[in-house]
Amino acid sequence: MTETTETFTYDYPAIEAIVTRHEAKGRAGLLPCLQEIQAFTGWLTPDICQLVGRRLDVPLADIYGVIDFYTLLYREPVGKTIIRVCDDMACYLNGSEEVLSSFKKWLGIGPGETTPDGKYTLEVHPCLGYCDLAPMAMMGDDVHGHLTPDKVADLLEVK
Amino acid sequence: MVPRTNILGKRVGKIDPGSLPAYVASGGFLALRKALTLQPEEIVHEIMAAHLIGRGGAAFSAGFKWAAVRRETARPKYVVCNADESEPGTFKDRYLLEGDPFRIVEAMAISAYAVGANRGFLYVRGEYPLAYKRLAHAVAESRRAGYLGLNLWNTEFCFDIEIYRGAGAYVCGEETALFESIEGRRGQPRLKPPFPTTNGLFGQPTLINNVETLANVPDIVLNGGQWYRTLGPLTNPGPKLYAVSGHVRKPGVYEATMDLTLQELIYELAGGIPGGRRVQAVLVGGAAGTFLRPDQLDVALGFDTLRTIGATLGSGAVMVLDDSVDLWNVLRRVTRFFQHESCGKCFPCQLGTQRQAEIVTRLAAGNVHPGDGAALTDIGLTMRDASICGLGQMASSALLSAFSQFSLLPREDEL
Ligand SMILES: Cc1cc2nc3c(=O)[nH]c(=O)nc-3n(C[C@H](O)[C@H](O)[C@H](O)COP(=O)(O)O)c2cc1C
Ligand code: SF4
């Protein structure tokens, strides 16, 4: 069976396979299992949470508790690419406020929001650990450093 | 002369971090091989003799911890590498993880042999995807080539490593929160005691060390603890990585012994301040650290030397702020950080980080109320004294140090 969330298509066999790989570890398999599934699906739907809970023997309430504790796990739909703009001290000292404004301007959304086409979710993050590249942002797994408003426009291909 | 060293970073940027042959050709796995010819107690003894101090922030003696786990009779025991590096301004572990991942694999194996563990866990920050990829590759390659697995070099010793990825929570760098996270729970710190050495991961005796601490281990095993003590000051020996950011020409990671002064680090290694500006303040140790004034730059960046002026080295983060900066905008970010990252388990920190951030945000907007200074001091000291873990205990450190170092608040009679 194939289901479509707002931005992702996933099939149960692939998810079942991930769960099966982590099942033997029980609860210690929970975090990697959720992370791997989310890498496929973008976010963790209620039916995914139920499946994981049943197979890893973790109460559903605990699964929701774990997901909500961690910034990088999502229980709501997100865009295909999550943009994480660092606005912590080192990036601020090097102009992160301007960088953040240009992301907002070009995407037409604020932090925590997703573009209507489902392509991007914008987030403002505490220090991401790339202060030598300040000001910086991550787009998915890709790190982009020494950002300027111009470079942001290039990254988003809006020019 | 600037006391630079090239021990921890000797391979970084020089060899292909994805190549096991390149690692071995540059002396890799010699230390593990030597370690397996020694008694575990001898290795613990060398770490003790080296006077290796933990580099994760708490500055605890590594040898003491290794000996404590070694002594435990409960089985199994575990070793854990703390690669959750999330202290704002800190990126020195990433430098090692991305640049020399096999070294961490080797060091974990040595530590496991020394304390009597057969399983290792490496917990790497979720926002470090490249570091994760390289570590996963290094573990897989080492396993394939027989540097991890059963009966290494035909000895009794068996060891393997499992990698966990963090999921975006600063507090998970706290050792017991990290255990909770691996165990599949919310990453909230446990009450201590019991300590990890007796009741750590899955309740078992556990050795947990920072990435940089472990990176020191192979050279100590190869050259001995006595050699290590000749590097830099006797009380704080060995190479240290400093992550420099903010207003410097060449931000980055620099390696030196701990007699390096802040002046040397900023001006000789990091290239000085751009734009003809002057230093206004330096934040040492990240958000959990302390501010220093421009007249304090001659301090040596050691654990003990900084303590004598009321500061801490913490994670080794050094953030330079020039004289154009409105300090309130920096303090607002520090307090917002702790408000966001408090896990909420104990009330001094849960409430304190929120009140602290609210007041500082208002002050940063120029809206000062009488009694603000007293309120922030009261909140800060309460968090310091009554919080369960280091997050709450240090959440007011930078703010209170800024108050004592600079005249930031107007005098009450001027309001
Ligand atoms: C809030 C908090 C965050 C921490 N984050 C880290 C971290 O990211 N990396 C780390 O090695 N230690 C971190 N620590 C310190 C660890 O609890 C622990 O002391 C350390 O991993 C021990 O390793 P070491 O003795 O080699 O320094 C943190 C502590 C606290 C209280
Ligand atoms: S001090 Fe803060 S982070 Fe630490 S346990 Fe208490 S609430 Fe959680």
Coordinates of C-alpha atoms and ligand atoms in Angstrom, one line a residue:
Chain A
M1 CA 0.0 0.0 0.0
T2 CA 1.3 3.4 -0.9
E3 CA 0.3 6.5 1.1
T4 CA 1.0 10.1 0.4
T5 CA 1.6 12.6 3.1
E6 CA 1.6 16.2 2.1
T7 CA 5.1 16.1 0.6
F8 CA 6.4 12.6 0.7
T9 CA 5.4 9.3 -0.7
Y10 CA 6.3 6.2 1.3
D11 CA 5.5 2.6 1.2
Y12 CA 4.9 0.4 4.2
P13 CA 7.3 -2.4 3.2
A14 CA 10.3 0.0 3.3
I15 CA 9.2 1.2 6.7
E16 CA 8.5 -2.3 8.0
A17 CA 12.0 -3.2 6.9
I18 CA 13.5 -0.4 9.0
V19 CA 11.5 -1.4 12.0
T20 CA 12.5 -5.0 11.6
R21 CA 16.1 -4.1 11.7
H22 CA 15.8 -2.3 15.0
E23 CA 13.2 -4.5 16.6
A24 CA 15.6 -6.8 18.5
K25 CA 17.1 -3.8 20.4
G26 CA 13.7 -2.9 21.8
R27 CA 13.6 0.5 23.3
A28 CA 17.3 1.2 22.5
G29 CA 16.3 0.9 18.9
L30 CA 13.7 3.6 19.1
L31 CA 15.7 6.7 18.3
P32 CA 17.6 5.3 15.3
C33 CA 14.4 3.7 14.1
L34 CA 12.5 6.9 14.1
Q35 CA 15.4 8.8 12.6
E36 CA 15.7 6.3 9.7
I37 CA 12.0 6.3 9.0
Q38 CA 11.9 10.1 9.1
A39 CA 14.7 10.2 6.6
F40 CA 12.3 8.5 4.2
T41 CA 9.0 10.2 5.1
G42 CA 10.0 13.6 6.3
W43 CA 7.9 13.4 9.4
L44 CA 6.4 10.8 11.7
T45 CA 2.8 10.2 11.1
P46 CA 0.5 8.7 13.8
D47 CA 0.3 5.4 12.0
I48 CA 4.1 5.2 11.8
C49 CA 4.3 5.9 15.6
Q50 CA 1.8 3.2 16.2
L51 CA 3.7 0.7 14.1
V52 CA 7.0 1.5 15.8
G53 CA 5.4 1.4 19.3
R54 CA 3.8 -2.0 18.7
R55 CA 6.9 -3.6 17.3
L56 CA 9.5 -2.1 19.6
D57 CA 7.1 -2.5 22.6
V58 CA 7.1 1.2 23.6
P59 CA 3.8 2.9 24.7
L60 CA 2.5 5.3 22.1
A61 CA 2.5 8.2 24.7
D62 CA 6.2 7.6 25.2
I63 CA 6.9 7.7 21.5
Y64 CA 5.2 11.0 21.3
G65 CA 7.1 12.2 24.4
V66 CA 10.4 11.3 22.8
I67 CA 9.6 12.9 19.4
D68 CA 8.5 16.1 21.0
F69 CA 11.6 16.3 23.2
Y70 CA 14.0 16.3 20.2
T71 CA 14.2 19.3 17.9
L72 CA 15.1 17.2 14.8
L73 CA 12.1 14.8 15.0
Y74 CA 8.8 16.0 13.6
R75 CA 5.2 15.0 14.3
E76 CA 3.8 17.6 11.8
P77 CA 4.3 17.8 8.1
V78 CA 7.5 19.6 7.0
G79 CA 8.9 20.7 3.7
K80 CA 11.1 18.5 1.5
T81 CA 14.2 20.4 2.6
I82 CA 14.5 21.9 6.1
I83 CA 16.6 25.1 6.2
R84 CA 18.2 25.7 9.5
V85 CA 19.6 29.1 9.9
C86 CA 22.0 29.6 12.8
D87 CA 21.3 32.8 14.7
D88 CA 23.4 32.2 17.7
M89 CA 26.3 34.3 18.9
A90 CA 29.1 33.7 16.4
C91 CA 26.8 33.8 13.4
Y92 CA 25.1 36.9 14.9
L93 CA 28.5 38.6 15.2
N94 CA 29.0 38.0 11.5
G95 CA 25.7 39.1 10.2
S96 CA 23.1 36.3 10.7
E97 CA 20.2 38.7 11.0
E98 CA 20.6 39.8 7.4
V99 CA 21.0 36.3 6.3
L100 CA 17.8 35.3 8.1
S101 CA 15.9 38.2 6.6
S102 CA 16.9 37.2 3.1
F103 CA 15.7 33.6 3.7
K104 CA 12.4 35.0 5.0
K105 CA 12.1 37.4 2.1
W106 CA 12.8 35.0 -0.7
L107 CA 10.8 32.1 0.8
G108 CA 8.0 34.4 1.8
I109 CA 7.6 32.6 5.1
G110 CA 8.7 33.0 8.7
P111 CA 10.5 30.7 11.0
G112 CA 8.6 27.5 11.7
E113 CA 6.7 27.8 8.5
T114 CA 6.6 25.8 5.2
T115 CA 6.4 27.2 1.7
P116 CA 3.0 26.5 0.1
D117 CA 4.7 24.3 -2.5
G118 CA 6.0 22.1 0.3
K119 CA 9.6 22.6 -0.8
Y120 CA 11.1 24.3 2.2
T121 CA 10.6 24.6 5.9
L122 CA 12.5 27.5 7.6
E123 CA 13.9 27.2 11.1
V124 CA 16.0 29.4 13.3
H125 CA 18.5 27.3 15.2
P126 CA 20.8 27.7 18.2
C127 CA 24.5 27.2 17.4
L128 CA 24.9 24.4 14.8
G129 CA 28.7 24.0 15.5
Y130 CA 30.1 25.6 12.3
C131 CA 31.2 28.9 13.8
D132 CA 34.3 29.0 11.6
L133 CA 31.9 29.4 8.7
A134 CA 29.7 32.1 10.3
P135 CA 27.2 33.2 9.2
M136 CA 25.9 29.8 8.1
A137 CA 22.9 27.7 7.5
M138 CA 22.1 24.0 6.7
M139 CA 19.8 23.0 3.9
G140 CA 19.0 19.4 4.7
D141 CA 22.4 17.8 5.3
D142 CA 24.3 20.4 3.3
V143 CA 26.3 23.1 5.2
H144 CA 26.5 26.5 3.6
G145 CA 29.0 29.0 5.2
H146 CA 30.0 32.6 4.9
L147 CA 26.5 33.5 3.7
T148 CA 25.4 36.8 2.3
P149 CA 22.0 37.9 1.1
D150 CA 23.3 37.3 -2.5
K151 CA 24.5 33.8 -1.7
V152 CA 21.1 33.0 -0.1
A153 CA 19.4 34.1 -3.4
D154 CA 21.7 31.8 -5.3
L155 CA 21.1 28.9 -3.0
L156 CA 17.3 29.3 -3.4
E157 CA 17.7 29.8 -7.2
V158 CA 15.5 32.9 -7.1
K159 CA 17.6 35.2 -9.2
Chain B
M1 CA 57.0 31.8 21.0
V2 CA 53.5 30.5 20.5
P3 CA 53.4 27.0 22.0
R4 CA 51.7 25.3 19.0
T5 CA 51.6 21.5 18.8
N6 CA 50.6 19.2 16.0
I7 CA 49.6 16.0 17.7
L8 CA 45.8 15.9 17.8
G9 CA 45.4 17.5 14.4
K10 CA 48.4 15.9 12.7
R11 CA 46.3 14.0 10.1
V12 CA 43.5 16.6 9.8
G13 CA 43.5 18.0 6.3
K14 CA 46.6 16.0 5.5
I15 CA 45.3 12.5 4.8
D16 CA 42.1 11.2 3.3
P17 CA 39.8 10.7 6.3
G18 CA 37.9 8.0 4.4
S19 CA 41.0 5.9 3.8
L20 CA 42.0 3.2 6.3
P21 CA 45.3 2.5 4.4
A22 CA 46.2 6.1 4.7
Y23 CA 45.4 6.0 8.4
V24 CA 47.5 2.9 8.9
A25 CA 50.4 4.3 6.8
S26 CA 50.5 7.4 9.1
G27 CA 50.9 5.3 12.2
G28 CA 47.3 4.4 12.8
F29 CA 46.4 1.4 15.0
L30 CA 50.0 1.1 16.2
A31 CA 48.8 2.3 19.6
L32 CA 46.0 -0.3 19.8
R33 CA 48.4 -3.0 18.8
K34 CA 50.9 -1.9 21.5
A35 CA 48.1 -1.6 24.0
L36 CA 47.1 -5.2 23.5
T37 CA 50.6 -6.3 24.4
L38 CA 50.3 -4.5 27.8
Q39 CA 48.2 -5.3 30.8
P40 CA 45.1 -3.2 31.0
E41 CA 46.3 -1.8 34.4
E42 CA 49.4 -0.6 32.7
I43 CA 47.4 1.5 30.3
V44 CA 45.3 3.0 33.1
H45 CA 48.5 3.7 34.8
E46 CA 49.9 5.6 31.8
I47 CA 46.7 7.7 31.4
M48 CA 47.0 8.5 35.1
A49 CA 50.7 9.4 34.8
A50 CA 49.9 11.6 31.8
H51 CA 47.6 13.6 34.0
L52 CA 45.1 13.7 31.2
I53 CA 42.2 16.1 32.0
G54 CA 38.8 15.5 30.3
R55 CA 38.2 17.9 27.5
G56 CA 34.4 17.8 27.5
G57 CA 33.9 20.7 29.8
A58 CA 33.9 19.3 33.3
A59 CA 37.7 19.0 33.5
F60 CA 37.7 15.7 35.4
S61 CA 40.8 13.5 35.5
A62 CA 40.6 10.8 32.8
G63 CA 42.9 8.4 34.6
F64 CA 40.7 8.5 37.8
K65 CA 37.6 7.7 35.8
W66 CA 39.4 4.8 33.8
A67 CA 40.6 3.3 37.1
A68 CA 37.2 3.5 38.7
V69 CA 35.5 1.7 35.7
R70 CA 38.4 -0.8 35.6
R71 CA 37.8 -1.7 39.3
E72 CA 34.1 -2.5 38.8
T73 CA 33.3 -6.2 38.8
A74 CA 29.8 -6.0 37.2
R75 CA 29.6 -7.2 33.6
P76 CA 29.1 -6.1 30.9
K77 CA 30.9 -2.7 31.0
Y78 CA 30.6 -0.1 28.2
V79 CA 32.7 2.7 26.8
V80 CA 30.9 5.7 25.3
C81 CA 32.4 8.5 23.2
N82 CA 30.6 11.7 23.7
A83 CA 30.5 13.4 20.3
D84 CA 27.4 15.4 20.9
E85 CA 29.3 18.7 20.9
S86 CA 26.7 21.4 21.2
E87 CA 28.1 24.1 23.3
P88 CA 27.7 27.4 21.3
G89 CA 31.0 28.4 19.8
T90 CA 32.5 24.9 20.0
F91 CA 33.5 23.0 16.9
K92 CA 36.8 21.3 17.9
D93 CA 35.3 17.8 18.2
R94 CA 33.8 18.1 14.7
Y95 CA 37.3 19.0 13.5
L96 CA 38.6 15.7 14.8
L97 CA 35.6 13.6 13.8
E98 CA 35.6 14.9 10.2
G99 CA 39.3 15.0 9.8
D100 CA 40.6 11.9 11.6
P101 CA 37.7 9.6 12.4
F102 CA 39.8 6.4 12.6
R103 CA 41.7 7.9 15.5
I104 CA 38.5 8.0 17.6
V105 CA 37.7 4.3 16.7
E106 CA 41.3 3.3 17.8
A107 CA 41.1 5.3 21.0
M108 CA 37.7 3.8 21.9
A109 CA 39.1 0.3 21.4
I110 CA 42.1 1.1 23.7
S111 CA 39.9 2.6 26.4
A112 CA 37.6 -0.5 26.2
Y113 CA 40.6 -2.9 26.6
A114 CA 41.9 -0.8 29.5
V115 CA 38.6 -0.8 31.5
G116 CA 37.4 -4.3 30.4
A117 CA 34.6 -3.4 28.0
N118 CA 33.6 -5.1 24.8
R119 CA 31.0 -2.8 23.4
G120 CA 31.4 0.9 22.6
F121 CA 28.8 3.5 21.8
L122 CA 29.5 6.6 19.9
Y123 CA 26.9 9.4 20.2
V124 CA 27.4 12.0 17.5
R125 CA 25.5 15.3 17.3
G126 CA 22.5 15.1 14.9
E127 CA 23.6 18.3 13.2
Y128 CA 26.9 16.8 12.1
P129 CA 25.9 14.7 9.1
L130 CA 29.4 14.7 7.6
A131 CA 31.0 13.6 10.8
Y132 CA 28.5 10.9 11.1
K133 CA 29.1 9.6 7.6
R134 CA 32.9 9.5 8.1
L135 CA 32.5 7.8 11.5
A136 CA 30.1 5.2 10.1
H137 CA 32.6 4.6 7.3
A138 CA 35.5 4.4 9.7
V139 CA 33.8 1.9 11.9
A140 CA 32.7 -0.2 8.9
E141 CA 36.1 -0.2 7.4
S142 CA 37.8 -1.0 10.7
R143 CA 35.5 -3.9 11.2
R144 CA 36.0 -5.2 7.6
A145 CA 39.8 -5.1 8.1
G146 CA 39.7 -6.8 11.5
Y147 CA 40.6 -3.8 13.7
L148 CA 37.2 -4.2 15.3
G149 CA 35.5 -7.4 16.0
L150 CA 36.5 -10.7 17.6
N151 CA 39.9 -11.6 19.0
L152 CA 41.8 -8.6 17.8
W153 CA 45.4 -9.6 16.8
N154 CA 44.6 -13.1 18.1
T155 CA 44.2 -11.9 21.6
E156 CA 41.2 -12.5 23.9
F157 CA 40.0 -9.0 23.3
C158 CA 36.8 -8.4 21.3
F159 CA 35.4 -5.0 20.7
D160 CA 32.8 -3.3 18.4
I161 CA 31.2 0.1 18.2
E162 CA 27.6 1.2 17.6
I163 CA 26.9 4.7 16.4
Y164 CA 23.9 6.7 17.7
R165 CA 22.9 10.0 16.3
G166 CA 21.6 12.8 18.4
A167 CA 18.4 14.4 17.5
G168 CA 18.8 18.1 18.4
A169 CA 19.1 18.5 22.2
Y170 CA 22.0 20.3 23.9
V171 CA 21.3 18.6 27.2
C172 CA 22.0 15.2 25.7
G173 CA 25.7 16.1 25.9
E174 CA 25.3 15.7 29.6
E175 CA 26.5 12.2 30.2
T176 CA 23.4 10.7 31.9
A177 CA 21.0 12.4 29.5
L178 CA 23.1 10.9 26.7
F179 CA 22.5 7.4 28.3
E180 CA 18.8 8.1 28.5
S181 CA 18.8 9.1 24.9
I182 CA 20.5 5.9 23.7
E183 CA 18.1 3.9 25.8
G184 CA 15.2 5.4 23.8
R185 CA 13.9 8.0 26.2
R186 CA 13.7 11.7 26.5
G187 CA 17.2 13.0 27.1
Q188 CA 16.8 14.2 30.7
P189 CA 19.7 13.9 33.1
R190 CA 19.6 11.5 36.0
L191 CA 20.3 12.3 39.6
K192 CA 23.9 11.7 40.6
P193 CA 25.1 9.7 42.4
P194 CA 25.2 6.9 41.3
F195 CA 27.8 7.9 38.8
P196 CA 28.3 6.4 35.3
T197 CA 31.4 4.6 36.5
T198 CA 29.1 2.3 38.5
N199 CA 25.7 2.8 37.0
G200 CA 25.9 4.2 33.5
L201 CA 24.5 3.1 30.1
F202 CA 21.8 0.4 30.7
G203 CA 22.7 0.6 34.4
Q204 CA 26.1 -0.9 33.8
P205 CA 29.6 0.5 34.6
T206 CA 30.4 2.9 31.9
L207 CA 33.4 4.9 30.8
I208 CA 32.3 8.1 29.0
N209 CA 34.8 10.4 27.5
N210 CA 34.8 13.4 25.2
V211 CA 36.1 13.1 21.6
E212 CA 39.1 15.2 22.2
T213 CA 40.0 13.4 25.5
L214 CA 40.0 10.2 23.6
A215 CA 42.1 11.7 20.8
N216 CA 44.9 12.1 23.2
V217 CA 45.0 8.4 24.1
P218 CA 46.9 6.8 21.2
D219 CA 49.9 9.1 21.6
I220 CA 50.0 8.6 25.3
V221 CA 50.0 4.8 24.8
L222 CA 52.8 5.1 22.2
N223 CA 55.0 7.5 24.0
G224 CA 54.1 7.1 27.7
G225 CA 52.5 9.3 30.3
Q226 CA 55.9 10.9 31.2
W227 CA 56.4 12.2 27.7
Y228 CA 52.9 13.7 27.8
R229 CA 53.7 15.5 31.0
T230 CA 56.6 17.3 29.3
L231 CA 54.1 19.0 26.9
G232 CA 53.2 22.4 28.3
P233 CA 52.5 23.3 31.9
L234 CA 53.0 20.5 34.4
T235 CA 49.6 20.9 36.0
N236 CA 47.7 21.1 32.7
P237 CA 49.8 19.0 30.3
G238 CA 49.2 18.0 26.7
P239 CA 47.8 19.5 23.6
K240 CA 44.5 21.4 23.6
L241 CA 42.2 22.4 20.8
Y242 CA 40.8 25.9 20.8
A243 CA 37.8 26.8 18.7
V244 CA 38.0 30.5 17.8
S245 CA 35.1 32.4 16.4
G246 CA 33.5 35.8 16.2
H247 CA 35.5 38.9 15.2
V248 CA 38.8 37.4 14.2
R249 CA 40.4 37.3 10.7
K250 CA 41.0 33.5 10.7
P251 CA 38.3 31.7 12.8
G252 CA 39.1 28.0 13.2
V253 CA 40.5 25.3 15.4
Y254 CA 44.1 25.8 16.8
E255 CA 46.2 23.3 18.7
A256 CA 48.6 24.4 21.4
T257 CA 49.7 23.5 24.9
M258 CA 47.9 25.2 27.7
D259 CA 50.5 27.9 28.3
L260 CA 49.1 29.6 25.2
T261 CA 47.8 33.1 26.1
L262 CA 44.5 34.5 24.9
Q263 CA 46.5 37.3 23.3
E264 CA 48.6 34.8 21.3
L265 CA 45.6 32.9 20.3
I266 CA 43.6 35.9 19.1
Y267 CA 46.5 37.9 17.5
E268 CA 49.1 35.4 16.4
L269 CA 47.0 32.3 15.5
A270 CA 43.6 33.7 14.6
G271 CA 45.0 36.8 12.8
G272 CA 43.7 39.5 15.0
I273 CA 40.6 41.6 14.8
P274 CA 39.4 42.7 11.3
G275 CA 38.5 46.2 10.3
G276 CA 40.9 48.0 12.6
R277 CA 38.6 47.4 15.6
R278 CA 39.5 46.5 19.1
V279 CA 38.5 43.7 21.5
Q280 CA 35.5 44.6 23.6
A281 CA 35.1 41.2 25.3
V282 CA 36.0 37.5 24.9
L283 CA 33.6 34.8 25.8
V284 CA 35.6 31.7 26.9
G285 CA 33.8 28.4 27.2
G286 CA 30.7 29.0 25.2
A287 CA 27.3 29.9 26.5
A288 CA 28.1 28.1 29.7
G289 CA 31.4 30.1 30.0
T290 CA 32.5 33.5 31.2
F291 CA 33.4 36.9 29.7
L292 CA 36.9 38.3 29.9
R293 CA 37.9 41.9 29.5
P294 CA 40.5 43.2 27.0
D295 CA 42.9 43.9 29.8
Q296 CA 42.9 40.1 30.7
L297 CA 44.2 38.8 27.4
D298 CA 47.6 37.8 28.9
V299 CA 45.9 34.9 30.8
A300 CA 47.1 31.5 29.8
L301 CA 44.3 29.2 28.5
G302 CA 44.7 26.4 31.0
F303 CA 42.1 24.9 33.3
D304 CA 43.8 26.2 36.4
T305 CA 45.1 29.5 35.1
L306 CA 41.6 30.6 34.0
R307 CA 40.2 29.5 37.4
T308 CA 42.5 31.9 39.2
I309 CA 40.7 34.8 37.4
G310 CA 37.2 33.4 38.0
A311 CA 36.8 32.0 34.5
T312 CA 36.6 28.5 33.1
L313 CA 38.1 26.9 30.0
G314 CA 35.0 24.8 29.5
S315 CA 34.9 23.3 26.1
G316 CA 37.8 25.4 24.8
A317 CA 35.5 27.8 22.8
V318 CA 36.9 31.3 22.4
M319 CA 34.5 33.9 20.9
V320 CA 35.9 37.3 20.3
L321 CA 33.6 40.4 20.3
D322 CA 34.9 43.7 18.9
D323 CA 34.0 47.2 20.1
S324 CA 31.1 47.5 17.7
V325 CA 28.9 44.9 19.4
D326 CA 26.0 45.6 21.6
L327 CA 26.6 43.1 24.4
W328 CA 22.9 42.9 25.2
N329 CA 22.2 41.3 21.8
V330 CA 24.8 38.6 22.7
L331 CA 23.4 38.1 26.2
R332 CA 19.9 37.9 24.8
R333 CA 21.1 34.9 22.7
V334 CA 22.9 33.3 25.6
T335 CA 19.8 33.4 27.8
R336 CA 17.5 32.4 24.9
F337 CA 19.7 29.4 24.3
F338 CA 19.3 28.1 27.9
Q339 CA 15.6 28.8 27.9
H340 CA 15.3 26.7 24.7
E341 CA 17.5 23.9 25.9
S342 CA 16.4 23.4 29.5
C343 CA 15.0 19.9 29.7
G344 CA 12.4 21.0 32.3
K345 CA 13.2 18.2 34.8
C346 CA 14.0 20.4 37.8
F347 CA 12.2 23.7 38.6
P348 CA 15.1 26.1 39.4
C349 CA 16.4 25.6 35.8
Q350 CA 13.0 25.2 34.1
L351 CA 11.6 28.4 35.6
G352 CA 14.9 30.3 36.0
T353 CA 16.0 30.0 32.4
Q354 CA 12.6 31.4 31.3
R355 CA 12.6 34.3 33.8
Q356 CA 16.2 35.1 33.0
A357 CA 15.6 35.2 29.2
E358 CA 12.4 37.4 29.7
I359 CA 14.2 40.0 31.8
V360 CA 17.3 40.0 29.5
T361 CA 15.2 40.4 26.4
R362 CA 13.4 43.3 28.0
L363 CA 16.7 44.9 29.0
A364 CA 18.1 44.3 25.5
A365 CA 15.2 46.4 24.2
G366 CA 16.3 49.2 26.5
N367 CA 13.5 48.8 29.0
V368 CA 15.1 48.7 32.5
H369 CA 13.1 48.2 35.7
P370 CA 14.4 48.9 39.2
G371 CA 15.6 45.7 40.8
D372 CA 16.4 43.9 37.5
G373 CA 20.1 43.4 38.5
A374 CA 19.1 42.0 41.9
A375 CA 16.5 39.7 40.3
L376 CA 18.9 38.3 37.7
T377 CA 21.5 37.7 40.4
D378 CA 19.0 36.0 42.6
I379 CA 17.7 33.8 39.7
G380 CA 21.3 33.0 38.6
L381 CA 22.5 32.0 42.0
T382 CA 19.4 29.8 42.7
M383 CA 19.9 28.0 39.4
R384 CA 23.6 27.6 40.1
D385 CA 23.0 26.1 43.6
A386 CA 19.8 24.1 43.1
S387 CA 19.8 22.7 39.6
I388 CA 20.2 19.0 39.0
C389 CA 22.7 19.2 36.1
G390 CA 25.4 21.4 34.7
L391 CA 23.0 23.1 32.2
G392 CA 21.1 24.9 35.0
Q393 CA 24.1 25.3 37.2
M394 CA 25.9 27.2 34.4
A395 CA 23.0 28.9 32.8
S396 CA 23.7 32.2 34.5
S397 CA 27.5 32.0 34.3
A398 CA 28.0 34.2 31.2
L399 CA 25.4 36.7 32.2
L400 CA 26.6 37.2 35.7
S401 CA 30.2 37.4 34.5
A402 CA 29.2 40.1 32.0
F403 CA 27.6 42.1 34.9
S404 CA 30.7 41.8 37.0
Q405 CA 33.1 42.6 34.2
F406 CA 31.3 45.4 32.4
S407 CA 29.0 48.2 33.7
L408 CA 26.0 47.1 31.8
L409 CA 23.2 48.0 34.1
P410 CA 22.4 51.7 34.9
R411 CA 22.8 52.5 38.6
E412 CA 19.4 52.2 40.4
D413 CA 19.4 55.9 41.4
E414 CA 19.6 56.9 37.7
L415 CA 16.5 55.1 36.8
Ligands
LIG1 C1 24.5 20.5 29.6 C2 25.7 19.8 29.4 C3 26.1 19.5 28.1 C4 27.3 18.8 27.9 N1 27.7 18.6 26.6 C5 28.8 17.9 26.4 C6 29.2 17.6 25.0 O1 28.6 18.1 24.1 N2 30.4 16.9 24.8 C7 31.1 16.4 25.9 O2 32.1 15.7 25.7 N3 30.7 16.6 27.1 C8 29.6 17.4 27.4 N4 29.2 17.6 28.7 C9 30.0 17.0 29.8 C10 29.7 15.5 30.0 O3 28.6 15.4 30.9 C11 30.8 14.7 30.5 O4 31.4 15.4 31.6 C12 31.9 14.4 29.5 O5 31.4 13.8 28.4 C13 33.0 13.6 30.1 O6 34.1 13.4 29.2 P1 35.5 13.9 29.6 O7 35.8 13.5 31.0 O8 36.4 13.2 28.6 O9 35.5 15.4 29.4 C14 28.1 18.3 29.0 C15 27.6 18.6 30.3 C16 26.5 19.3 30.5 C17 26.0 19.5 31.9
SF4_2 S1 19.3 21.7 35.3 FE1 17.9 22.1 33.6 S2 18.6 20.8 32.0 FE2 19.5 20.0 33.9 S3 18.0 18.5 34.7 FE3 17.4 20.5 35.6 S4 15.9 21.3 34.1 FE4 17.0 19.7 33.0

